[in-house]
């Protein structure tokens, strides 16, 4: 029946339209024109067809080969058409400064004119795709030549939702000497956390400052980690701003809360490089909301408004072994204290020294964590 319906559709309902044009260039122009009439086509398709159209007929195969090479590299990271246009935008920012997402196509048109320009642009993108794949994969072979800390910094940066930093990562990977690149990557971990906590990570001013730094690195006017830090100085939250905002911060994403708490735990234990992504096996380590989102009558000291305001506060969050976390659920603080007292984590054990859990205690604990945060994610280039 399914086959018969398909045959019926093809015989009686399907319409094929053939447009004959004099040559390849005209075909690509027709493709653009059809899109202008409202047909759904991705911006990356338009970029591809523009570049193919600009390429001379004797270099069209070369252009197609370079585009296919770029796409294959990007698909090794994620098989997603949005990845292509995101990469193109971030590469253009890395090379030439800030542009908005809808400006990618017109920027390519301005940058890649004629056959030589199109082929040169495609060669740059094909090479850049390898750098892009590396900054999204800590196991990439590229990092074999770098200090061991680089892989850990890359892994941490991938965890943190900071896409606006990718243009500067591309510039650093492409242009800076390996030891300096390692310092920049580590520095950008601190930058990422500070911007996430304080806010404004995706504001226009922050993105433009990052784009300007990326362009300067590509142009060769910045060649050191200290130079990167200097140019971003006015964009990064200071210790005072970071600590003040950390004191009142809430975290909705469990993976981020676990990362923050693990890093703070490593800092309080004076472990080396606490800001790097630690082992985060959720089958072993889990996140405990001390005051639960659903108190079930066991937390009378908190009003419903207080629960809403405080249960996602960083000061109300703790690390526990996964099995113990599942056993606690919404029990009262007295029962939880006995489990906290036996925890392997110093910051979790500290909670057991408190008589009762209240808004005041959450604020006090979070103030302590905020003081640790400035040391965990420092501004100093190391």
Coordinates of C-alpha atoms in Angstrom, one line a residue:
X1 CA 0.0 0.0 0.0
X2 CA 2.8 2.4 0.9
X3 CA 4.6 1.7 -2.4
X4 CA 1.3 2.1 -4.4
X5 CA 0.7 5.5 -2.7
X6 CA 4.2 6.6 -3.7
X7 CA 3.7 5.5 -7.3
X8 CA 0.4 7.3 -7.4
X9 CA 1.9 10.5 -6.0
X10 CA 4.7 10.4 -8.6
X11 CA 2.4 9.7 -11.5
X12 CA -0.4 12.1 -10.7
X13 CA 0.7 14.8 -8.2
X14 CA 4.5 15.4 -8.3
X15 CA 5.7 18.3 -10.4
X16 CA 9.3 18.6 -11.6
X17 CA 10.5 22.0 -12.9
X18 CA 13.6 22.2 -15.0
X19 CA 15.3 25.5 -15.3
X20 CA 17.9 25.7 -18.2
X21 CA 20.6 28.4 -17.9
X22 CA 23.6 29.1 -20.1
X23 CA 26.3 28.1 -17.5
X24 CA 27.2 27.3 -13.9
X25 CA 27.5 30.9 -12.8
X26 CA 24.0 31.6 -14.1
X27 CA 22.8 28.5 -12.2
X28 CA 24.2 29.8 -8.9
X29 CA 22.7 33.2 -9.5
X30 CA 19.3 31.6 -10.2
X31 CA 19.7 29.7 -6.9
X32 CA 20.1 33.1 -5.1
X33 CA 17.1 34.6 -6.9
X34 CA 14.8 31.7 -6.0
X35 CA 15.8 32.1 -2.4
X36 CA 15.0 35.8 -2.6
X37 CA 11.5 34.8 -3.6
X38 CA 10.9 33.2 -0.2
X39 CA 11.9 29.6 -0.6
X40 CA 13.5 28.1 2.5
X41 CA 17.3 27.8 2.0
X42 CA 20.0 28.0 4.7
X43 CA 22.5 30.8 4.7
X44 CA 25.3 28.3 4.4
X45 CA 23.8 27.0 1.1
X46 CA 23.8 30.6 -0.2
X47 CA 27.4 31.0 0.8
X48 CA 28.4 27.8 -0.8
X49 CA 26.6 28.6 -4.1
X50 CA 28.0 32.1 -4.2
X51 CA 31.6 30.8 -3.8
X52 CA 31.0 28.1 -6.5
X53 CA 29.5 30.8 -8.7
X54 CA 32.5 33.1 -8.3
X55 CA 34.9 30.2 -9.1
X56 CA 35.9 30.0 -12.7
X57 CA 34.6 27.0 -14.5
X58 CA 38.1 25.4 -14.6
X59 CA 38.4 25.8 -10.8
X60 CA 34.9 24.8 -9.8
X61 CA 36.0 21.3 -8.9
X62 CA 38.7 22.7 -6.7
X63 CA 36.2 24.9 -5.0
X64 CA 33.8 22.0 -4.5
X65 CA 36.6 19.9 -3.1
X66 CA 37.6 22.5 -0.5
X67 CA 34.1 23.1 0.6
X68 CA 33.6 19.3 1.0
X69 CA 36.8 19.1 3.0
X70 CA 35.6 21.9 5.3
X71 CA 32.2 20.3 5.8
X72 CA 33.7 16.8 6.5
X73 CA 35.9 18.3 9.2
X74 CA 33.0 20.2 10.8
X75 CA 30.8 17.1 10.6
X76 CA 33.4 15.2 12.7
X77 CA 32.3 17.5 15.5
X78 CA 28.6 17.8 14.8
X79 CA 26.5 16.8 11.8
X80 CA 24.4 20.0 11.9
X81 CA 23.9 22.6 9.2
X82 CA 23.9 25.3 11.8
X83 CA 27.4 24.3 12.7
X84 CA 28.6 25.4 9.2
X85 CA 27.2 29.0 9.4
X86 CA 28.3 29.3 13.0
X87 CA 31.8 28.3 12.1
X88 CA 31.9 30.7 9.1
X89 CA 30.7 33.6 11.3
X90 CA 33.3 32.8 14.0
X91 CA 36.1 32.5 11.5
X92 CA 35.2 35.8 9.9
X93 CA 35.1 37.4 13.3
X94 CA 38.5 35.9 14.1
X95 CA 40.0 37.3 11.0
X96 CA 38.2 40.6 10.4
X97 CA 36.3 41.6 13.6
X98 CA 32.7 41.5 14.8
X99 CA 29.8 40.7 12.5
X100 CA 26.3 39.6 13.3
X101 CA 24.9 36.3 12.2
X102 CA 22.7 37.6 9.4
X103 CA 25.7 39.4 7.9
X104 CA 27.7 36.3 7.1
X105 CA 26.6 36.0 3.5
X106 CA 27.1 39.6 2.6
X107 CA 30.5 39.6 4.3
X108 CA 31.6 36.6 2.3
X109 CA 30.4 38.4 -0.9
X110 CA 32.6 41.4 0.1
X111 CA 35.6 39.2 1.0
X112 CA 35.7 36.7 -1.8
X113 CA 35.3 38.3 -5.2
X114 CA 36.3 36.6 -8.4
X115 CA 37.7 33.1 -8.8
X116 CA 41.0 33.8 -7.0
X117 CA 39.2 35.4 -4.1
X118 CA 36.7 32.5 -3.8
X119 CA 39.4 29.8 -3.9
X120 CA 41.6 31.7 -1.4
X121 CA 38.6 32.1 1.0
X122 CA 37.7 28.5 0.7
X123 CA 41.3 27.4 1.4
X124 CA 41.3 29.6 4.6
X125 CA 38.0 28.1 5.7
X126 CA 39.2 24.5 5.0
X127 CA 42.3 25.1 7.2
X128 CA 40.3 26.9 9.9
X129 CA 37.8 24.0 10.1
X130 CA 40.6 21.9 11.5
X131 CA 41.4 24.5 14.2
X132 CA 37.6 24.7 15.0
X133 CA 37.4 20.9 15.4
X134 CA 40.4 21.1 17.8
X135 CA 38.9 23.7 20.1
X136 CA 35.8 21.6 20.4
X137 CA 37.6 18.3 21.1
X138 CA 40.2 18.0 23.9
X139 CA 41.3 14.7 22.5
X140 CA 42.3 16.2 19.1
X141 CA 45.7 15.4 17.8
X142 CA 46.5 19.1 17.6
X143 CA 47.0 19.3 21.4
X144 CA 49.8 16.6 21.3
X145 CA 52.2 19.5 20.7
X146 CA 50.9 21.6 23.6
X147 CA 51.5 21.4 27.4
X148 CA 49.2 18.9 29.1
X149 CA 47.3 21.7 30.8
X150 CA 46.0 22.8 27.4
X151 CA 43.8 19.7 26.9
X152 CA 42.3 20.3 30.4
X153 CA 41.6 23.9 29.6
X154 CA 40.0 23.0 26.3
X155 CA 37.7 20.4 28.0
X156 CA 36.7 23.0 30.6
X157 CA 35.9 25.7 27.9
X158 CA 33.8 23.2 26.0
X159 CA 31.7 22.6 29.2
X160 CA 31.1 26.3 29.7
X161 CA 28.4 27.8 27.4
X162 CA 30.6 30.5 26.0
X163 CA 30.4 30.4 22.2
X164 CA 31.3 34.1 21.9
X165 CA 34.9 33.1 23.0
X166 CA 35.4 30.8 20.0
X167 CA 36.8 33.5 17.6
X168 CA 39.6 34.3 20.0
X169 CA 40.3 30.6 20.6
X170 CA 40.5 30.2 16.8
X171 CA 43.0 33.1 16.5
X172 CA 45.1 31.8 19.4
X173 CA 45.2 28.3 18.0
X174 CA 46.2 29.6 14.6
X175 CA 48.7 32.3 15.5
X176 CA 50.2 32.0 19.0
X177 CA 53.2 30.0 20.1
X178 CA 52.1 26.9 22.1
X179 CA 53.2 28.0 25.5
X180 CA 51.5 31.4 25.1
X181 CA 48.4 29.7 23.7
X182 CA 48.3 27.5 26.8
X183 CA 48.3 30.5 29.1
X184 CA 45.5 32.2 27.1
X185 CA 43.3 29.1 27.2
X186 CA 43.8 28.9 31.0
X187 CA 43.1 32.6 31.4
X188 CA 39.9 32.3 29.3
X189 CA 38.5 29.6 31.7
X190 CA 38.5 32.3 34.4
X191 CA 37.1 34.9 32.0
X192 CA 34.2 32.5 31.0
X193 CA 33.2 31.7 34.6
X194 CA 33.3 35.4 35.6
X195 CA 31.2 36.4 32.7
X196 CA 28.7 33.6 33.3
X197 CA 28.3 34.5 37.0
X198 CA 28.2 38.3 36.6
X199 CA 26.2 38.2 33.4
X200 CA 26.5 39.9 30.1
X201 CA 28.4 37.0 28.5
X202 CA 26.5 37.5 25.3
X203 CA 26.1 41.3 25.4
X204 CA 27.2 43.2 22.3
X205 CA 30.0 45.0 24.1
X206 CA 31.5 41.8 25.4
X207 CA 31.3 40.1 22.0
X208 CA 32.8 43.1 20.2
X209 CA 35.7 43.3 22.7
X210 CA 36.4 39.6 22.2
X211 CA 36.1 40.0 18.4
X212 CA 38.6 43.0 18.5
X213 CA 41.1 40.9 20.5
X214 CA 40.7 38.0 18.1
X215 CA 41.3 40.3 15.1
X216 CA 44.4 41.8 16.7
X217 CA 45.8 38.3 17.3
X218 CA 45.2 37.4 13.7
X219 CA 46.8 40.6 12.5
X220 CA 49.9 39.9 14.7
X221 CA 49.6 42.9 16.9
X222 CA 49.0 40.7 20.0
X223 CA 51.3 37.7 20.4
X224 CA 51.3 37.0 24.1
X225 CA 48.9 35.9 26.8
X226 CA 49.5 39.1 28.8
X227 CA 48.6 41.1 25.7
X228 CA 45.3 39.3 25.4
X229 CA 44.6 39.9 29.1
X230 CA 45.4 43.6 28.7
X231 CA 43.1 44.1 25.8
X232 CA 40.2 42.4 27.6
X233 CA 40.9 44.0 31.0
X234 CA 37.9 46.4 30.8
X235 CA 35.5 43.6 29.7
X236 CA 36.3 41.1 32.5
X237 CA 34.5 41.4 35.9
X238 CA 36.9 42.5 38.6
X239 CA 37.4 40.5 41.8
X240 CA 35.0 42.8 43.6
X241 CA 32.3 42.5 41.0
X242 CA 32.8 38.7 40.7
X243 CA 32.7 38.1 44.4
X244 CA 29.7 40.4 45.0
X245 CA 27.7 38.6 42.2
X246 CA 28.8 35.2 43.3
X247 CA 27.3 35.9 46.8
X248 CA 23.8 36.0 45.3
X249 CA 24.1 33.8 42.3
X250 CA 21.7 31.0 41.4
X251 CA 22.5 28.0 39.1
X252 CA 19.8 26.3 37.2
X253 CA 22.0 23.9 35.2
X254 CA 23.1 21.0 37.3
X255 CA 26.3 20.4 35.3
X256 CA 27.4 23.9 35.9
X257 CA 26.7 23.7 39.6
X258 CA 28.7 20.5 39.9
X259 CA 31.6 22.1 38.0
X260 CA 31.6 25.2 40.3
X261 CA 31.4 23.1 43.5
X262 CA 34.1 20.6 42.3
X263 CA 36.5 23.5 41.4
X264 CA 35.8 25.2 44.8
X265 CA 36.4 21.9 46.6
X266 CA 39.7 21.6 44.8
X267 CA 40.6 25.1 45.8
X268 CA 39.9 24.7 49.5
X269 CA 42.0 21.5 49.4
X270 CA 44.8 23.4 47.7
X271 CA 44.9 21.1 44.7
X272 CA 46.7 22.2 41.6
X273 CA 44.7 23.9 38.8
X274 CA 41.3 23.8 40.6
X275 CA 39.6 25.6 37.7
X276 CA 40.0 22.7 35.3
X277 CA 37.1 20.4 34.6
X278 CA 37.5 17.5 37.1
X279 CA 36.1 14.0 36.7
X280 CA 32.3 14.5 36.7
X281 CA 30.9 11.0 36.7
X282 CA 27.3 11.5 37.6
X283 CA 26.9 7.8 38.6
X284 CA 29.4 8.6 41.4
X285 CA 29.0 12.3 42.1
X286 CA 25.7 14.1 42.3
X287 CA 24.3 17.5 43.2
X288 CA 22.3 17.9 46.4
X289 CA 19.9 20.8 47.0
X290 CA 20.1 21.1 50.8
X291 CA 16.8 23.0 50.9
X292 CA 14.8 20.9 48.2
X293 CA 12.6 22.4 45.6
X294 CA 9.7 20.4 47.1
X295 CA 10.1 20.5 50.9
X296 CA 7.1 18.2 51.5
X297 CA 6.4 19.9 54.9
X298 CA 9.9 19.1 56.3
X299 CA 11.2 22.6 56.1
X300 CA 8.7 24.9 57.9
X301 CA 11.4 27.6 58.4
X302 CA 11.1 28.5 54.7
X303 CA 8.0 30.1 53.2
X304 CA 7.0 29.0 49.6
X305 CA 8.6 32.3 48.4
X306 CA 11.7 31.5 50.3
X307 CA 12.0 28.1 48.7
X308 CA 11.6 29.6 45.2
X309 CA 14.2 32.2 46.0
X310 CA 16.8 30.0 47.7
X311 CA 16.7 26.4 46.6
X312 CA 18.9 27.1 43.5
X313 CA 21.3 29.4 45.2
X314 CA 25.0 28.2 45.1
X315 CA 25.1 28.3 48.9
X316 CA 22.3 25.8 49.0
X317 CA 24.0 23.3 46.8
X318 CA 26.4 20.5 47.8
X319 CA 28.2 17.5 46.3
X320 CA 27.4 14.0 47.4
X321 CA 27.8 10.5 46.3
X322 CA 25.0 9.6 43.9
X323 CA 23.5 6.8 46.1
X324 CA 23.3 9.0 49.2
X325 CA 21.7 11.8 47.2
X326 CA 18.9 9.6 46.0
X327 CA 18.2 8.4 49.6
X328 CA 17.9 12.0 50.9
X329 CA 15.3 13.4 48.6
X330 CA 13.1 15.9 50.6
X331 CA 13.9 14.7 54.2
X332 CA 14.5 17.4 56.9
X333 CA 17.9 19.0 57.7
X334 CA 18.6 16.9 60.8
X335 CA 18.5 13.7 58.7
X336 CA 20.6 15.3 55.9
X337 CA 23.3 16.5 58.4
X338 CA 24.3 13.0 59.4
X339 CA 25.0 12.2 55.7
X340 CA 26.8 15.5 55.1
X341 CA 29.1 14.8 58.1
X342 CA 30.4 11.6 56.5
X343 CA 31.0 13.1 53.1
X344 CA 34.4 12.9 51.4
X345 CA 34.0 16.6 50.4
X346 CA 35.3 19.2 52.8
X347 CA 32.7 21.9 51.7
X348 CA 29.9 19.4 52.2
X349 CA 31.1 18.3 55.6
X350 CA 31.1 21.9 56.7
X351 CA 27.3 22.0 56.3
X352 CA 27.0 19.4 59.1
X353 CA 28.4 21.9 61.6
X354 CA 25.3 24.1 61.3
X355 CA 22.5 23.6 63.8
X356 CA 19.7 24.7 61.5
X357 CA 19.5 25.5 57.8
X358 CA 18.0 29.0 57.1
X359 CA 18.2 31.8 54.6
X360 CA 20.9 33.3 56.8
X361 CA 23.0 30.2 56.7
X362 CA 22.7 29.9 52.9
X363 CA 23.9 33.5 52.6
X364 CA 26.8 32.9 55.0
X365 CA 27.9 29.7 53.2
X366 CA 27.6 31.4 49.8
X367 CA 29.8 34.4 51.0
X368 CA 32.5 31.8 51.9
X369 CA 32.2 30.2 48.5
X370 CA 32.4 33.6 46.8
X371 CA 35.7 34.4 48.5
X372 CA 37.1 31.1 47.3
X373 CA 35.8 31.8 43.8
X374 CA 38.1 34.7 43.2
X375 CA 41.1 32.4 44.0
X376 CA 39.7 29.5 41.9
X377 CA 39.2 31.6 38.8
X378 CA 41.9 34.3 39.1
X379 CA 42.6 37.1 36.6
X380 CA 46.3 36.5 36.7
X381 CA 47.8 35.0 33.6
X382 CA 49.8 31.9 34.6

